[in-house]
Amino acid sequence: MISLLPAYHETIVLPRPADEIYQTLAVATSNKPFIQPDEQKLLFNGWVKEERFRLSLRVHRANNYLPLVIGQIEPTSSGSILFIDYKLFPTTRLLLTLWTLLLMLGSVFSAYQTKNILYLAGGAGIIILIHTIVWSNFKIQLKPTREAFHRLVS
C-alpha cells in the first residue's frame, strides 16, 4: 500500500537469541524524557517490553522529522527476527495530515468560489512541496537512526 506519510519497513534476521537482543535494547534505552547525568551514554529514548519496543534516537534538541522505531522481536530456532517500522511521531503525522486536509479543502473552496482552477493547482503545488520537504527530511534523519540501531543489535 502506498502511503502519503513517510515510513520505512525492514526485517532483520539475527543469529543472536531474542532474550539477548531484548537485554541489549533495554540497556541502551532510557524511559525518562530528559537526559539524566547518569544516562549520558544511552542511545535511545522509549520503552522495551517483552518482544516489543518503541524507540527514538536521543537528541539534544527537538526534531520533528526524527523516526520513531516500532519493532517486534520474534524468536526462531537459530536466532531471532526483528520486524521494524520507522514512522514519524504521532503528533507530526497528525499535523501533516491536518494541514494537508486544510490546504486541500481551502484550495477546492477557493477554486469553486472564484471559478478559477489556478487556486486548486496552487493548493496542490503547496501540498506537494510540503510533502516533498517532509519526506526528504525524514530520509535524512532515518539514516543515523538506522545506523545506530543496526550497530546496537548486530
PDB file of C-alpha atoms in Angstrom:
ATOM      1  CA  MET A   1       0.000   0.000   0.000  1.00  0.00           C
ATOM      2  CA  ILE A   2       1.316   3.442  -0.886  1.00  0.00           C
ATOM      3  CA  SER A   3       1.290   5.915   1.969  1.00  0.00           C
ATOM      4  CA  LEU A   4       1.476   9.683   1.731  1.00  0.00           C
ATOM      5  CA  LEU A   5       3.111   9.806   5.159  1.00  0.00           C
ATOM      6  CA  PRO A   6       6.808   8.933   5.481  1.00  0.00           C
ATOM      7  CA  ALA A   7       7.525   5.422   6.702  1.00  0.00           C
ATOM      8  CA  TYR A   8      10.107   2.702   6.206  1.00  0.00           C
ATOM      9  CA  HIS A   9       9.844  -1.012   7.000  1.00  0.00           C
ATOM     10  CA  GLU A  10      12.613  -3.567   7.354  1.00  0.00           C
ATOM     11  CA  THR A  11      13.098  -7.079   8.607  1.00  0.00           C
ATOM     12  CA  ILE A  12      16.384  -8.067  10.248  1.00  0.00           C
ATOM     13  CA  VAL A  13      17.389 -11.699  10.760  1.00  0.00           C
ATOM     14  CA  LEU A  14      19.947 -12.117  13.538  1.00  0.00           C
ATOM     15  CA  PRO A  15      21.833 -15.182  14.799  1.00  0.00           C
ATOM     16  CA  ARG A  16      21.506 -13.929  18.400  1.00  0.00           C
ATOM     17  CA  PRO A  17      18.682 -15.187  20.652  1.00  0.00           C
ATOM     18  CA  ALA A  18      15.695 -12.919  21.261  1.00  0.00           C
ATOM     19  CA  ASP A  19      16.409 -12.612  25.003  1.00  0.00           C
ATOM     20  CA  GLU A  20      19.890 -11.283  24.299  1.00  0.00           C
ATOM     21  CA  ILE A  21      18.547  -8.687  21.855  1.00  0.00           C
ATOM     22  CA  TYR A  22      15.892  -7.707  24.380  1.00  0.00           C
ATOM     23  CA  GLN A  23      18.575  -7.162  27.043  1.00  0.00           C
ATOM     24  CA  THR A  24      20.775  -5.171  24.640  1.00  0.00           C
ATOM     25  CA  LEU A  25      17.892  -2.862  23.735  1.00  0.00           C
ATOM     26  CA  ALA A  26      16.805  -2.464  27.361  1.00  0.00           C
ATOM     27  CA  VAL A  27      20.317  -1.489  28.488  1.00  0.00           C
ATOM     28  CA  ALA A  28      20.659   1.152  25.727  1.00  0.00           C
ATOM     29  CA  THR A  29      17.211   2.708  26.250  1.00  0.00           C
ATOM     30  CA  SER A  30      16.010   5.300  28.746  1.00  0.00           C
ATOM     31  CA  ASN A  31      12.341   5.769  29.566  1.00  0.00           C
ATOM     32  CA  LYS A  32      12.922   9.254  31.020  1.00  0.00           C
ATOM     33  CA  PRO A  33      12.027  12.256  28.847  1.00  0.00           C
ATOM     34  CA  PHE A  34      15.099  14.323  29.785  1.00  0.00           C
ATOM     35  CA  ILE A  35      18.742  13.290  29.743  1.00  0.00           C
ATOM     36  CA  GLN A  36      19.868  12.410  33.266  1.00  0.00           C
ATOM     37  CA  PRO A  37      23.527  12.837  34.352  1.00  0.00           C
ATOM     38  CA  ASP A  38      23.974   9.074  34.766  1.00  0.00           C
ATOM     39  CA  GLU A  39      22.468   8.319  31.329  1.00  0.00           C
ATOM     40  CA  GLN A  40      24.848  10.203  29.037  1.00  0.00           C
ATOM     41  CA  LYS A  41      25.858   7.110  27.043  1.00  0.00           C
ATOM     42  CA  LEU A  42      22.386   5.752  26.275  1.00  0.00           C
ATOM     43  CA  LEU A  43      21.445   5.768  22.578  1.00  0.00           C
ATOM     44  CA  PHE A  44      17.653   5.703  22.631  1.00  0.00           C
ATOM     45  CA  ASN A  45      14.590   7.034  24.427  1.00  0.00           C
ATOM     46  CA  GLY A  46      11.471   4.887  24.642  1.00  0.00           C
ATOM     47  CA  TRP A  47      10.441   1.575  26.103  1.00  0.00           C
ATOM     48  CA  VAL A  48      11.300  -2.082  25.634  1.00  0.00           C
ATOM     49  CA  LYS A  49       8.824  -4.749  26.720  1.00  0.00           C
ATOM     50  CA  GLU A  50       8.548  -8.467  26.109  1.00  0.00           C
ATOM     51  CA  GLU A  51       9.032  -8.965  22.353  1.00  0.00           C
ATOM     52  CA  ARG A  52       8.124  -5.313  21.527  1.00  0.00           C
ATOM     53  CA  PHE A  53       9.838  -1.963  21.596  1.00  0.00           C
ATOM     54  CA  ARG A  54       9.255   1.658  20.697  1.00  0.00           C
ATOM     55  CA  LEU A  55      12.378   3.814  20.469  1.00  0.00           C
ATOM     56  CA  SER A  56      13.729   7.068  19.136  1.00  0.00           C
ATOM     57  CA  LEU A  57      17.283   8.281  18.860  1.00  0.00           C
ATOM     58  CA  ARG A  58      18.341  10.540  21.741  1.00  0.00           C
ATOM     59  CA  VAL A  59      18.797  14.120  20.638  1.00  0.00           C
ATOM     60  CA  HIS A  60      19.649  17.325  22.492  1.00  0.00           C
ATOM     61  CA  ARG A  61      17.058  19.453  20.709  1.00  0.00           C
ATOM     62  CA  ALA A  62      13.652  18.778  19.202  1.00  0.00           C
ATOM     63  CA  ASN A  63      13.492  17.269  15.730  1.00  0.00           C
ATOM     64  CA  ASN A  64      10.060  16.791  14.148  1.00  0.00           C
ATOM     65  CA  TYR A  65      11.371  14.500  11.414  1.00  0.00           C
ATOM     66  CA  LEU A  66      13.132  12.023  13.695  1.00  0.00           C
ATOM     67  CA  PRO A  67      11.806   8.493  13.073  1.00  0.00           C
ATOM     68  CA  LEU A  68      10.027   6.542  15.746  1.00  0.00           C
ATOM     69  CA  VAL A  69      11.311   2.950  15.701  1.00  0.00           C
ATOM     70  CA  ILE A  70       8.486   0.493  16.357  1.00  0.00           C
ATOM     71  CA  GLY A  71       9.560  -3.123  16.458  1.00  0.00           C
ATOM     72  CA  GLN A  72       8.762  -6.661  17.354  1.00  0.00           C
ATOM     73  CA  ILE A  73      11.218  -9.437  18.246  1.00  0.00           C
ATOM     74  CA  GLU A  74      10.337 -12.971  17.151  1.00  0.00           C
ATOM     75  CA  PRO A  75      12.448 -15.878  18.415  1.00  0.00           C
ATOM     76  CA  THR A  76      13.429 -18.576  15.927  1.00  0.00           C
ATOM     77  CA  SER A  77      15.264 -21.870  16.247  1.00  0.00           C
ATOM     78  CA  SER A  78      18.559 -20.360  15.073  1.00  0.00           C
ATOM     79  CA  GLY A  79      18.304 -16.794  16.421  1.00  0.00           C
ATOM     80  CA  SER A  80      15.667 -14.134  16.032  1.00  0.00           C
ATOM     81  CA  ILE A  81      13.837 -11.917  13.563  1.00  0.00           C
ATOM     82  CA  LEU A  82      13.153  -8.223  14.096  1.00  0.00           C
ATOM     83  CA  PHE A  83      10.231  -6.589  12.308  1.00  0.00           C
ATOM     84  CA  ILE A  84      10.839  -2.851  12.352  1.00  0.00           C
ATOM     85  CA  ASP A  85       8.760   0.128  11.228  1.00  0.00           C
ATOM     86  CA  TYR A  86      10.222   3.617  11.116  1.00  0.00           C
ATOM     87  CA  LYS A  87       7.496   6.265  11.220  1.00  0.00           C
ATOM     88  CA  LEU A  88       7.039   9.905  12.093  1.00  0.00           C
ATOM     89  CA  PHE A  89       5.918  10.624  15.637  1.00  0.00           C
ATOM     90  CA  PRO A  90       2.104  10.634  16.025  1.00  0.00           C
ATOM     91  CA  THR A  91       1.912  14.400  16.609  1.00  0.00           C
ATOM     92  CA  THR A  92       3.910  15.130  13.453  1.00  0.00           C
ATOM     93  CA  ARG A  93       1.724  12.742  11.442  1.00  0.00           C
ATOM     94  CA  LEU A  94      -1.406  14.386  12.848  1.00  0.00           C
ATOM     95  CA  LEU A  95      -0.223  17.907  11.978  1.00  0.00           C
ATOM     96  CA  LEU A  96       0.897  16.880   8.492  1.00  0.00           C
ATOM     97  CA  THR A  97      -2.475  15.234   7.825  1.00  0.00           C
ATOM     98  CA  LEU A  98      -4.383  18.179   9.275  1.00  0.00           C
ATOM     99  CA  TRP A  99      -2.569  20.777   7.160  1.00  0.00           C
ATOM    100  CA  THR A 100      -2.855  18.638   4.043  1.00  0.00           C
ATOM    101  CA  LEU A 101      -6.621  18.389   4.509  1.00  0.00           C
ATOM    102  CA  LEU A 102      -6.991  22.085   5.336  1.00  0.00           C
ATOM    103  CA  LEU A 103      -4.972  23.150   2.299  1.00  0.00           C
ATOM    104  CA  MET A 104      -6.916  20.773   0.082  1.00  0.00           C
ATOM    105  CA  LEU A 105     -10.301  21.977   1.343  1.00  0.00           C
ATOM    106  CA  GLY A 106      -9.232  25.619   1.175  1.00  0.00           C
ATOM    107  CA  SER A 107      -7.990  25.358  -2.386  1.00  0.00           C
ATOM    108  CA  VAL A 108     -11.095  23.445  -3.523  1.00  0.00           C
ATOM    109  CA  PHE A 109     -13.340  26.021  -1.845  1.00  0.00           C
ATOM    110  CA  SER A 110     -11.375  28.949  -3.342  1.00  0.00           C
ATOM    111  CA  ALA A 111     -11.367  27.395  -6.810  1.00  0.00           C
ATOM    112  CA  TYR A 112     -15.124  26.755  -6.608  1.00  0.00           C
ATOM    113  CA  GLN A 113     -15.959  30.249  -5.337  1.00  0.00           C
ATOM    114  CA  THR A 114     -13.811  32.111  -7.862  1.00  0.00           C
ATOM    115  CA  LYS A 115     -14.340  29.646 -10.734  1.00  0.00           C
ATOM    116  CA  ASN A 116     -10.568  29.709 -11.213  1.00  0.00           C
ATOM    117  CA  ILE A 117      -8.710  26.382 -11.305  1.00  0.00           C
ATOM    118  CA  LEU A 118      -5.384  28.084 -10.576  1.00  0.00           C
ATOM    119  CA  TYR A 119      -6.302  28.160  -6.866  1.00  0.00           C
ATOM    120  CA  LEU A 120      -6.704  24.387  -6.954  1.00  0.00           C
ATOM    121  CA  ALA A 121      -3.408  23.950  -8.777  1.00  0.00           C
ATOM    122  CA  GLY A 122      -1.664  26.303  -6.335  1.00  0.00           C
ATOM    123  CA  GLY A 123      -3.010  24.405  -3.328  1.00  0.00           C
ATOM    124  CA  ALA A 124      -1.942  21.085  -4.839  1.00  0.00           C
ATOM    125  CA  GLY A 125       1.507  22.531  -5.543  1.00  0.00           C
ATOM    126  CA  ILE A 126       1.909  23.690  -1.934  1.00  0.00           C
ATOM    127  CA  ILE A 127       0.787  20.265  -0.644  1.00  0.00           C
ATOM    128  CA  ILE A 128       3.302  18.529  -2.924  1.00  0.00           C
ATOM    129  CA  LEU A 129       6.049  20.906  -1.766  1.00  0.00           C
ATOM    130  CA  ILE A 130       5.271  20.291   1.921  1.00  0.00           C
ATOM    131  CA  HIS A 131       5.227  16.510   1.489  1.00  0.00           C
ATOM    132  CA  THR A 132       8.476  16.599  -0.509  1.00  0.00           C
ATOM    133  CA  ILE A 133      10.171  18.538   2.289  1.00  0.00           C
ATOM    134  CA  VAL A 134       8.830  16.185   4.971  1.00  0.00           C
ATOM    135  CA  TRP A 135       9.849  13.044   3.026  1.00  0.00           C
ATOM    136  CA  SER A 136      13.360  14.345   2.349  1.00  0.00           C
ATOM    137  CA  ASN A 137      13.917  15.397   5.970  1.00  0.00           C
ATOM    138  CA  PHE A 138      12.572  12.042   7.186  1.00  0.00           C
ATOM    139  CA  LYS A 139      15.040  10.216   4.931  1.00  0.00           C
ATOM    140  CA  ILE A 140      17.899  12.393   6.220  1.00  0.00           C
ATOM    141  CA  GLN A 141      17.008  11.537   9.825  1.00  0.00           C
ATOM    142  CA  LEU A 142      16.342   7.865   9.014  1.00  0.00           C
ATOM    143  CA  LYS A 143      19.966   7.170   8.103  1.00  0.00           C
ATOM    144  CA  PRO A 144      21.587   7.909  11.517  1.00  0.00           C
ATOM    145  CA  THR A 145      18.716   6.211  13.356  1.00  0.00           C
ATOM    146  CA  ARG A 146      19.064   3.026  11.296  1.00  0.00           C
ATOM    147  CA  GLU A 147      22.854   3.034  11.626  1.00  0.00           C
ATOM    148  CA  ALA A 148      22.676   3.401  15.425  1.00  0.00           C
ATOM    149  CA  PHE A 149      20.034   0.681  15.690  1.00  0.00           C
ATOM    150  CA  HIS A 150      21.956  -1.745  13.447  1.00  0.00           C
ATOM    151  CA  ARG A 151      25.195  -1.130  15.386  1.00  0.00           C
ATOM    152  CA  LEU A 152      23.370  -1.870  18.619  1.00  0.00           C
ATOM    153  CA  VAL A 153      21.669  -5.128  17.619  1.00  0.00           C
ATOM    154  CA  SER A 154      24.435  -6.555  15.424  1.00  0.00           C
TER     155      SER A 154
END
